PDB file of C-alpha atoms in Angstrom:
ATOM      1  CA  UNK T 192      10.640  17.001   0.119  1.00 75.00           C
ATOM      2  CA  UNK T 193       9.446  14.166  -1.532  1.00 85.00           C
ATOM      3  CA  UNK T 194       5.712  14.654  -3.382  1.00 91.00           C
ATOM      4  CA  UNK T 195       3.183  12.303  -5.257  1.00 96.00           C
ATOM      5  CA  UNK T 196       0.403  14.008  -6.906  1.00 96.00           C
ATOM      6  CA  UNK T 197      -2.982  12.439  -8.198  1.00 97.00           C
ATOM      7  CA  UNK T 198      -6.530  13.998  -8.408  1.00 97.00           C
ATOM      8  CA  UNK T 199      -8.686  13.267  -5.128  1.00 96.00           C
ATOM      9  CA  UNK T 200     -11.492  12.056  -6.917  1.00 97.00           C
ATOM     10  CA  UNK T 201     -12.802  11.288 -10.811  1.00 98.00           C
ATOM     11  CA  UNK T 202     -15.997   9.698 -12.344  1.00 98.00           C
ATOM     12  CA  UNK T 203     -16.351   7.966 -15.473  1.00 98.00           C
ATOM     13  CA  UNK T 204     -19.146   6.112 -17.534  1.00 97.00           C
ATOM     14  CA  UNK T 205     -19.367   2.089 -17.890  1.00 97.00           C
ATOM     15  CA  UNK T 206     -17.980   1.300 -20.940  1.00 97.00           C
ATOM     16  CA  UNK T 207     -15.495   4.176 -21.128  1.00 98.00           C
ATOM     17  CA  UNK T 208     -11.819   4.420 -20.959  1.00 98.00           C
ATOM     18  CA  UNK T 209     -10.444   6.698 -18.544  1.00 98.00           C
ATOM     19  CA  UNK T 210      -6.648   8.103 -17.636  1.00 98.00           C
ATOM     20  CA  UNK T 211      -5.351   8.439 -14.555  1.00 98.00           C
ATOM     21  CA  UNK T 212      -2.396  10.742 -13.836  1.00 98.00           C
ATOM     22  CA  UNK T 213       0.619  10.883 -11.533  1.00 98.00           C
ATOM     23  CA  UNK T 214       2.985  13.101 -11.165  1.00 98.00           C
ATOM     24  CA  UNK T 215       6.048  12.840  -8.559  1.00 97.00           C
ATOM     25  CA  UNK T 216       8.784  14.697  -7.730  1.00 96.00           C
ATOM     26  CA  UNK T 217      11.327  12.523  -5.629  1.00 93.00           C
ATOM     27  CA  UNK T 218      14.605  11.925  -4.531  1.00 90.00           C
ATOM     28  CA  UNK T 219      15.826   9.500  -7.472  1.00 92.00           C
ATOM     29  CA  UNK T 220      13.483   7.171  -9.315  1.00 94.00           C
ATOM     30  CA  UNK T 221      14.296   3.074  -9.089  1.00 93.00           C
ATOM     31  CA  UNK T 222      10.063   2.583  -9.830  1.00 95.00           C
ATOM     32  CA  UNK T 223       6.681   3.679  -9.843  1.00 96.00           C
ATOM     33  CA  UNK T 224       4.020   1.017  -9.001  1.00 96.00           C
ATOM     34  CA  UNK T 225       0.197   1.003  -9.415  1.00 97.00           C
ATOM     35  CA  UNK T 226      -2.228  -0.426  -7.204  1.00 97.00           C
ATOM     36  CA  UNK T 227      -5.592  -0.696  -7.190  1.00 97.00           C
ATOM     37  CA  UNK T 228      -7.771  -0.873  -3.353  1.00 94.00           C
ATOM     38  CA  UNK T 229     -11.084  -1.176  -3.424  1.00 94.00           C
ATOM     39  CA  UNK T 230     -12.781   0.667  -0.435  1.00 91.00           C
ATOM     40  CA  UNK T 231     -11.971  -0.951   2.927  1.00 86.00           C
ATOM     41  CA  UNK T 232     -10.021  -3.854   1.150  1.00 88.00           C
ATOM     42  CA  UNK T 233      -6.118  -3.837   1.005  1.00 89.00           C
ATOM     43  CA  UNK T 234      -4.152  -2.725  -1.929  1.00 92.00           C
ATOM     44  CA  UNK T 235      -3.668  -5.303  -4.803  1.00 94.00           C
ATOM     45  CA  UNK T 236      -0.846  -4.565  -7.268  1.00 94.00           C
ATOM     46  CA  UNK T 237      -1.690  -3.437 -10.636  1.00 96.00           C
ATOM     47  CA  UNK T 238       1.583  -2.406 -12.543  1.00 96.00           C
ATOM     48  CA  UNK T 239       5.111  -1.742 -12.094  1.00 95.00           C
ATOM     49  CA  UNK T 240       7.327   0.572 -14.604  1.00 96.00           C
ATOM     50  CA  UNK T 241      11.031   1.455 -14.745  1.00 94.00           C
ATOM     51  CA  UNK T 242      11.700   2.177 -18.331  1.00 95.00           C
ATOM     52  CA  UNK T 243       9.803   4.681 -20.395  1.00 97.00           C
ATOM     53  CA  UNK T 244       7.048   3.834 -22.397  1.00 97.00           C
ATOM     54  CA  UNK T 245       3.554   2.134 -22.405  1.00 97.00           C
ATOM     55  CA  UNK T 246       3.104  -1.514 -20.934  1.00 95.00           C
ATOM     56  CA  UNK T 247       0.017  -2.820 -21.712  1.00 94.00           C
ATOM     57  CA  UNK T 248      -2.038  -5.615 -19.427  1.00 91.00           C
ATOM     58  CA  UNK T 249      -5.621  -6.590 -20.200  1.00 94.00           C
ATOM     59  CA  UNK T 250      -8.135  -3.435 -19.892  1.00 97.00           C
ATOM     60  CA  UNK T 251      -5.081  -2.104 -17.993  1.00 97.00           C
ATOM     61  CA  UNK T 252      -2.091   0.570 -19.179  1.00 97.00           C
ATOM     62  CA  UNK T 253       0.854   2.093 -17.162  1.00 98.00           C
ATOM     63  CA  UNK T 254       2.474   4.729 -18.883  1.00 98.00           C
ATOM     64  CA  UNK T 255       6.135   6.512 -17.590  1.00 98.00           C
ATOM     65  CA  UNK T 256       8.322   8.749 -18.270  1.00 98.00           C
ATOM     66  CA  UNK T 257      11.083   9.520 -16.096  1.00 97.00           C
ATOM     67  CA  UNK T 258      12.370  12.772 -17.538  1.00 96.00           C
ATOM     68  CA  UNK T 259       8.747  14.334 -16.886  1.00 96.00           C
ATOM     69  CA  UNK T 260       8.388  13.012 -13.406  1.00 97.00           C
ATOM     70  CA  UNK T 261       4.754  11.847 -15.135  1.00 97.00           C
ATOM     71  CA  UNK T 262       3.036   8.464 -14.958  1.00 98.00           C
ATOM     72  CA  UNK T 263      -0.634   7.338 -15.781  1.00 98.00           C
ATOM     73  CA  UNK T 264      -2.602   4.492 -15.729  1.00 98.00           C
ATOM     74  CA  UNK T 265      -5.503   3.925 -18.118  1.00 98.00           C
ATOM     75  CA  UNK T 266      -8.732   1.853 -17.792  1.00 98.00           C
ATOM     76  CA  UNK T 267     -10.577   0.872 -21.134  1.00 97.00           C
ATOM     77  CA  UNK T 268     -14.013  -0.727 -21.006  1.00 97.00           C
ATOM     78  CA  UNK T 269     -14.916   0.176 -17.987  1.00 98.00           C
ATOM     79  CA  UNK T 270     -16.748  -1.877 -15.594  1.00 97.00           C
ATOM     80  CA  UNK T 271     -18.501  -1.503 -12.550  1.00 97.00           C
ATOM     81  CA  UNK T 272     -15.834  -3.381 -10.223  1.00 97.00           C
ATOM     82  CA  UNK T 273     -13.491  -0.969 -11.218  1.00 98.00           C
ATOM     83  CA  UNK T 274     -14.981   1.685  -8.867  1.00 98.00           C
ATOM     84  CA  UNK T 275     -12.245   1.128  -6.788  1.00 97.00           C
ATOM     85  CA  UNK T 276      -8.877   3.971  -5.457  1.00 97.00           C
ATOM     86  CA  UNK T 277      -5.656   3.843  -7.378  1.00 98.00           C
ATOM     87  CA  UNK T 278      -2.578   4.257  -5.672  1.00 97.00           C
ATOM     88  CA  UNK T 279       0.652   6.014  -7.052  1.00 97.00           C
ATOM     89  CA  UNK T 280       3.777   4.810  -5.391  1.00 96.00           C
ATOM     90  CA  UNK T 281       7.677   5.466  -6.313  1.00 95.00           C
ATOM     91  CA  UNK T 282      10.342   4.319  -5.275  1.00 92.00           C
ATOM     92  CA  UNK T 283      12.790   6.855  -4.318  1.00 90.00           C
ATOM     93  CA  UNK T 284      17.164   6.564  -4.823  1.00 89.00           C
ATOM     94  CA  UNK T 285      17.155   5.098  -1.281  1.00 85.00           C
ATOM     95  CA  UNK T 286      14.990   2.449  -2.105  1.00 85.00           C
ATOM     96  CA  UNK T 287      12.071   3.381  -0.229  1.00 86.00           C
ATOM     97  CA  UNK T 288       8.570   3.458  -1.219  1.00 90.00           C
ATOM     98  CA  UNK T 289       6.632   6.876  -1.024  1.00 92.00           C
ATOM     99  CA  UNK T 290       3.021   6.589  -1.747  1.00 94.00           C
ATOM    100  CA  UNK T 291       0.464   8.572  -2.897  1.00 95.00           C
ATOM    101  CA  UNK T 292      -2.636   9.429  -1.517  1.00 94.00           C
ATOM    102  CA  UNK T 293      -4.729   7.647  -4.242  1.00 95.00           C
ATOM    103  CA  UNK T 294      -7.302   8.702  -6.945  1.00 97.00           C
ATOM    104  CA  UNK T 295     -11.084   7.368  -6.087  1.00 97.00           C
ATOM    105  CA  UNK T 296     -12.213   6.227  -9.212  1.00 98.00           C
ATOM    106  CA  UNK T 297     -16.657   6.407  -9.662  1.00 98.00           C
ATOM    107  CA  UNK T 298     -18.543   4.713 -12.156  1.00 98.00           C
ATOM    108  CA  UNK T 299     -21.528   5.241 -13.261  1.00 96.00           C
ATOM    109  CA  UNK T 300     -23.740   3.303 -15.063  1.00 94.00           C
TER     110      UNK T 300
ATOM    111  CA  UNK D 179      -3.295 -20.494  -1.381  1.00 70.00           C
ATOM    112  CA  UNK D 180      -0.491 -18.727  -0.504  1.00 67.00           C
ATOM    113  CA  UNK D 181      -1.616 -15.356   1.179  1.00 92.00           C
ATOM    114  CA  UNK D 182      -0.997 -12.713   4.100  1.00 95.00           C
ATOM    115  CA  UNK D 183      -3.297 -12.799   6.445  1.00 95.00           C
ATOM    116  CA  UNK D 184      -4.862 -10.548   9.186  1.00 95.00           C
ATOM    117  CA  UNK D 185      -6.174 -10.850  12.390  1.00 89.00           C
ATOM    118  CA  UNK D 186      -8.753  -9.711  13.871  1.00 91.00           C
ATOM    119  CA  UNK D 187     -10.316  -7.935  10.795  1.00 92.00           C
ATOM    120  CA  UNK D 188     -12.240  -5.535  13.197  1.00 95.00           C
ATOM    121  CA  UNK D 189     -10.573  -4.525  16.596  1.00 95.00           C
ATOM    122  CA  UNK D 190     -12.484  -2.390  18.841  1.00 95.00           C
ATOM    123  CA  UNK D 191      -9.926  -1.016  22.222  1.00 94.00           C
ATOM    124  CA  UNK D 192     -10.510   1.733  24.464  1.00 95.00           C
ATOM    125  CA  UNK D 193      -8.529   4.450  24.838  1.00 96.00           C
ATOM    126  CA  UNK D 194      -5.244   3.206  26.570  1.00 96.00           C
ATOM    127  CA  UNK D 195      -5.550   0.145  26.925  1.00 96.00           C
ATOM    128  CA  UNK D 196      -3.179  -2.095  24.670  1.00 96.00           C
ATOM    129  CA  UNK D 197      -3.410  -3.758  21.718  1.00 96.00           C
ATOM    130  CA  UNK D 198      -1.958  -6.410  19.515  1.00 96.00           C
ATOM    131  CA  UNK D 199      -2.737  -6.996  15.510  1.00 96.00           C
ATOM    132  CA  UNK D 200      -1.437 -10.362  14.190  1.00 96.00           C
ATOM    133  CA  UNK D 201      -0.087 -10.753  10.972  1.00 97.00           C
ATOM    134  CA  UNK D 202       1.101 -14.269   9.187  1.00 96.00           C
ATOM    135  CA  UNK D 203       2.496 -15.518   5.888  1.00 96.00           C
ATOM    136  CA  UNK D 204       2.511 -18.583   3.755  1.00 94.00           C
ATOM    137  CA  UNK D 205       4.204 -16.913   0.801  1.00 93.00           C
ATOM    138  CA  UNK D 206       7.707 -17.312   2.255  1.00 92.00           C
ATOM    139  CA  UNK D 207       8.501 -13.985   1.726  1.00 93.00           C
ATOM    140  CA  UNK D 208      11.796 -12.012   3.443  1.00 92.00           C
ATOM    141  CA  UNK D 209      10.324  -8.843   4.379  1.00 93.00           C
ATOM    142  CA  UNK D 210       6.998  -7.694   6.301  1.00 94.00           C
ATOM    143  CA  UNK D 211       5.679  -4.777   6.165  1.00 94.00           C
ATOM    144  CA  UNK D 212       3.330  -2.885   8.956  1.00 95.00           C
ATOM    145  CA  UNK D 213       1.229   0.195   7.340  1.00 95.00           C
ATOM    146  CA  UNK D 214      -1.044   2.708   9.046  1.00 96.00           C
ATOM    147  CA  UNK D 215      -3.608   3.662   6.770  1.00 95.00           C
ATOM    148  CA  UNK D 216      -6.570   6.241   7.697  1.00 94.00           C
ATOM    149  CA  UNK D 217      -9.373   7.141   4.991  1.00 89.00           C
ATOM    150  CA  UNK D 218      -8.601   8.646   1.622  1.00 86.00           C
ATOM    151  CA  UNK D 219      -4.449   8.580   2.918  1.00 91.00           C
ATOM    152  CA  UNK D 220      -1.871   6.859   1.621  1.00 92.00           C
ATOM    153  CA  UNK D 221      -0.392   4.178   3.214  1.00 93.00           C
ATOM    154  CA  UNK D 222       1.824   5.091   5.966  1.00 93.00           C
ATOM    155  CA  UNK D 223       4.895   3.018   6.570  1.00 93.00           C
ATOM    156  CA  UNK D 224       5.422   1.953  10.489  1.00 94.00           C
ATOM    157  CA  UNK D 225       8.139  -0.797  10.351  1.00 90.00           C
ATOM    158  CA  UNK D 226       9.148  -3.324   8.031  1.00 89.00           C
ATOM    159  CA  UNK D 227      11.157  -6.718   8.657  1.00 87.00           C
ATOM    160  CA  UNK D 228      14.150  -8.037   6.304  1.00 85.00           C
ATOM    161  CA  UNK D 229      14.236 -11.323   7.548  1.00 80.00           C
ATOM    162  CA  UNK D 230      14.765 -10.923  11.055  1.00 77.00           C
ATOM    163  CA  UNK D 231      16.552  -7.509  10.835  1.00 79.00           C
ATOM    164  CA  UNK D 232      14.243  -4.892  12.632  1.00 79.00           C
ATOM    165  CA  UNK D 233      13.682  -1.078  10.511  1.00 79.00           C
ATOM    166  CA  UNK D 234      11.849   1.844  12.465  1.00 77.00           C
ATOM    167  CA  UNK D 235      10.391   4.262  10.245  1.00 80.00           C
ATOM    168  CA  UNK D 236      11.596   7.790  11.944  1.00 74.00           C
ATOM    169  CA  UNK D 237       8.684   9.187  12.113  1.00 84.00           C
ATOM    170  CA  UNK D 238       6.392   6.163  13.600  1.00 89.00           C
ATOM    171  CA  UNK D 239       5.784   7.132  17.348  1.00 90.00           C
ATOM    172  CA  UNK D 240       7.174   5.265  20.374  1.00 90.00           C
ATOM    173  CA  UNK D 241       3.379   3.915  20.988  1.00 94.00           C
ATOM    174  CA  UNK D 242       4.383   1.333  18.060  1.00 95.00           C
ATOM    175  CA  UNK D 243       6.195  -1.273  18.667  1.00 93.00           C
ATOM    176  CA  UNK D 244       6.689  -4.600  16.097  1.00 93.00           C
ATOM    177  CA  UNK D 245       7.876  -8.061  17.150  1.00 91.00           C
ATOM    178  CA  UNK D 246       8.444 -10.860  14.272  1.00 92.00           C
ATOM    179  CA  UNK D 247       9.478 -13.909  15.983  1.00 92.00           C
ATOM    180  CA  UNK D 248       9.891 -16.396  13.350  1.00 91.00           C
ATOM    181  CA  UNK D 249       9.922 -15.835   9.050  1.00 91.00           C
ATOM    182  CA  UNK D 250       5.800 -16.315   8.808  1.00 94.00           C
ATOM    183  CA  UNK D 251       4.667 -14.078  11.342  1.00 95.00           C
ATOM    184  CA  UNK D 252       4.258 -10.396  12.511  1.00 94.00           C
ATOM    185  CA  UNK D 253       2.795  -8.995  15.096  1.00 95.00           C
ATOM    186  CA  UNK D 254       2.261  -4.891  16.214  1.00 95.00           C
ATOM    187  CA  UNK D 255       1.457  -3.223  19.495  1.00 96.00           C
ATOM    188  CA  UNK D 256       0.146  -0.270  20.357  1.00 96.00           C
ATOM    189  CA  UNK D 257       1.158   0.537  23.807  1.00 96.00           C
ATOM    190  CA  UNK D 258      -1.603   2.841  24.848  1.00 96.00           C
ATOM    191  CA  UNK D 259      -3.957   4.015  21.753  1.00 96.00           C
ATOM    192  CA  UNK D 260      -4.982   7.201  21.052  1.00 96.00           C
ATOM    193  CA  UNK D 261      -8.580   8.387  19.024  1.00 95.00           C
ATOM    194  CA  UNK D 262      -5.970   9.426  16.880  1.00 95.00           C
ATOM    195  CA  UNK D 263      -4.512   6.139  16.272  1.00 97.00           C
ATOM    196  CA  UNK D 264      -8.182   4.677  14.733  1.00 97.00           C
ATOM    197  CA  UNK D 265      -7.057   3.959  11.776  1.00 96.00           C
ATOM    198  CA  UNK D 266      -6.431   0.133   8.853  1.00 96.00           C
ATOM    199  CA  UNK D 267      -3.913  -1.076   9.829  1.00 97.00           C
ATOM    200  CA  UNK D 268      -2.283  -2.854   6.873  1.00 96.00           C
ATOM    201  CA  UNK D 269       0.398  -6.253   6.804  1.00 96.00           C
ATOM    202  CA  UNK D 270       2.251  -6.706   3.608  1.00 95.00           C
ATOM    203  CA  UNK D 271       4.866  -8.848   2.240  1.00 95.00           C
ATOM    204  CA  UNK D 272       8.010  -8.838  -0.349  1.00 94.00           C
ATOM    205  CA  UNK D 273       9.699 -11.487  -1.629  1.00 91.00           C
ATOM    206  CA  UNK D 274      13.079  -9.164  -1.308  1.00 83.00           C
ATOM    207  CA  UNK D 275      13.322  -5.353  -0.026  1.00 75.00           C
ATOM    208  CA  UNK D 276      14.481  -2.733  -1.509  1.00 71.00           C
ATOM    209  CA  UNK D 277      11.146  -1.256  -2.863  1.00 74.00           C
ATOM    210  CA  UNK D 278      11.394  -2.884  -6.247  1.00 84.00           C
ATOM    211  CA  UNK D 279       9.604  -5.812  -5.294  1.00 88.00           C
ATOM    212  CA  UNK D 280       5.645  -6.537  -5.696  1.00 91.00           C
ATOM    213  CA  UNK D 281       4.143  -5.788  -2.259  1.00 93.00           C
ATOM    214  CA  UNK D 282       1.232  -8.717  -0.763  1.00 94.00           C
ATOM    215  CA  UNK D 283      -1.070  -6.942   1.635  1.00 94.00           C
ATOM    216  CA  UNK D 284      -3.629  -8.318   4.023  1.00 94.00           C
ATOM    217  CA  UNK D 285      -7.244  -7.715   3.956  1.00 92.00           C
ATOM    218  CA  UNK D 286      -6.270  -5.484   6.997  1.00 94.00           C
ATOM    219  CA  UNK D 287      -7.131  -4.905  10.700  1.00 96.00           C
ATOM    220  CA  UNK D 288      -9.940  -1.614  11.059  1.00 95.00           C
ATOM    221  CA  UNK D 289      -8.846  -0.378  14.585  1.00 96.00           C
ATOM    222  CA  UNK D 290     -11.340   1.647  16.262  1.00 96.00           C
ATOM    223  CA  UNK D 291     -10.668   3.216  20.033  1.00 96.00           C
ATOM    224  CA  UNK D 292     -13.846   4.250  21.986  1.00 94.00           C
TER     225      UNK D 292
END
């Protein structure tokens, strides 16, 4: 079967950085996309890696790589509007997209 | 702006009796997307569009069904819903299929049955 793994839940201080993690295993790999959906609001894209490596955007990271099945996304300088889920989502060798359940992200002051 | 939008934000049906969500586009995009979504979940494929060209996920039950009668809009109906079918129910948008593409969601439709 086809799996996406994140933690349920984490909590972090404002200010902080925090990481993360995904883990998949899937049927091929053509993706893995980050998105961020803040709680009763619709998903809005964050990232989108293919190639191994870190890609940096703002106080956002993705990080991939393929031959662990391993992906994270890291938050520096945290702020309160980041309290938010982030969703995990790759796309398999039949070009479908198999999401994750998503990571609820709390911040505390 | 160019955007997906949703409507009604908040539907409120009783059990059985029929229900349509709306869904339109001004980004021009080729595919639609129809997601079930129910709290702390992922998102839960139902249907999506290329163009005019009509995919049913396997598993989404014969209660769905999708109509997209022109490029900009969407609609889905639920024949007879279920408590079980309470649920966001999420429109998004590609500019191409294929899964590689950027996905535009709606603000959503929160579908409660009494």
């Amino acid at each position: 079967g086809q799996n996406i793994d994140q933690p349920t839940e984490m909590t972090a201080t404002e200010g902080a950085i925090v990481q993360i993690n995904c883990t998949y295993q899937t049927s091929g790999f053509n993706g893995l996309f980050w998105y961020q959906q803040h709680a009763g609001e619709a998903p809005t894209f964050l990232s989108y890696n293919v190639l191994d490596g870190l890609e940096e955007k703002g106080r956002f990271s993705s990080f991939l790589s393929r031959s662990k099945g391993y992906s994270y996304l890291l938050l520096k300088e945290l702020q309160m509007k980041d309290s938010a889920s982030y969703l995990c989502a790759v796309v398999d060798s039949n070009y479908q997209l198999i999401w994750g359940a998503g990571t609820k992200l709390i911040i505390k002051p | 702006d160019a955007m997906v939008i949703q409507n009604p934000r908040y539907q409120v049906t009783q059990f059985g009796k029929p229900v349509t969500l709306s869904c339109s586009q001004t980004l021009n995009h080729n595919v639609m997307y129809w997601y079930q979504q129910k709290s702390s979940q992922a998102p839960k494929l139902l249907f999506h569009y290329y163009d005019k060209d009509f995919n049913n996920e396997a598993d989404t039950p014969d209660n769905f069904q999708s109509r997209r009668p022109n490029t900009s809009f969407c609609f889905l109906d639920i024949r007879s819903p279920g408590l079980g079918d309470a649920a966001m129910y999420l429109c998004a948008t590609s500019r191409e299929g294929g899964g590689v593409d950027e996905q535009f969601f709606g603000p959503g439709t929160r579908l409660t049955v009494l």
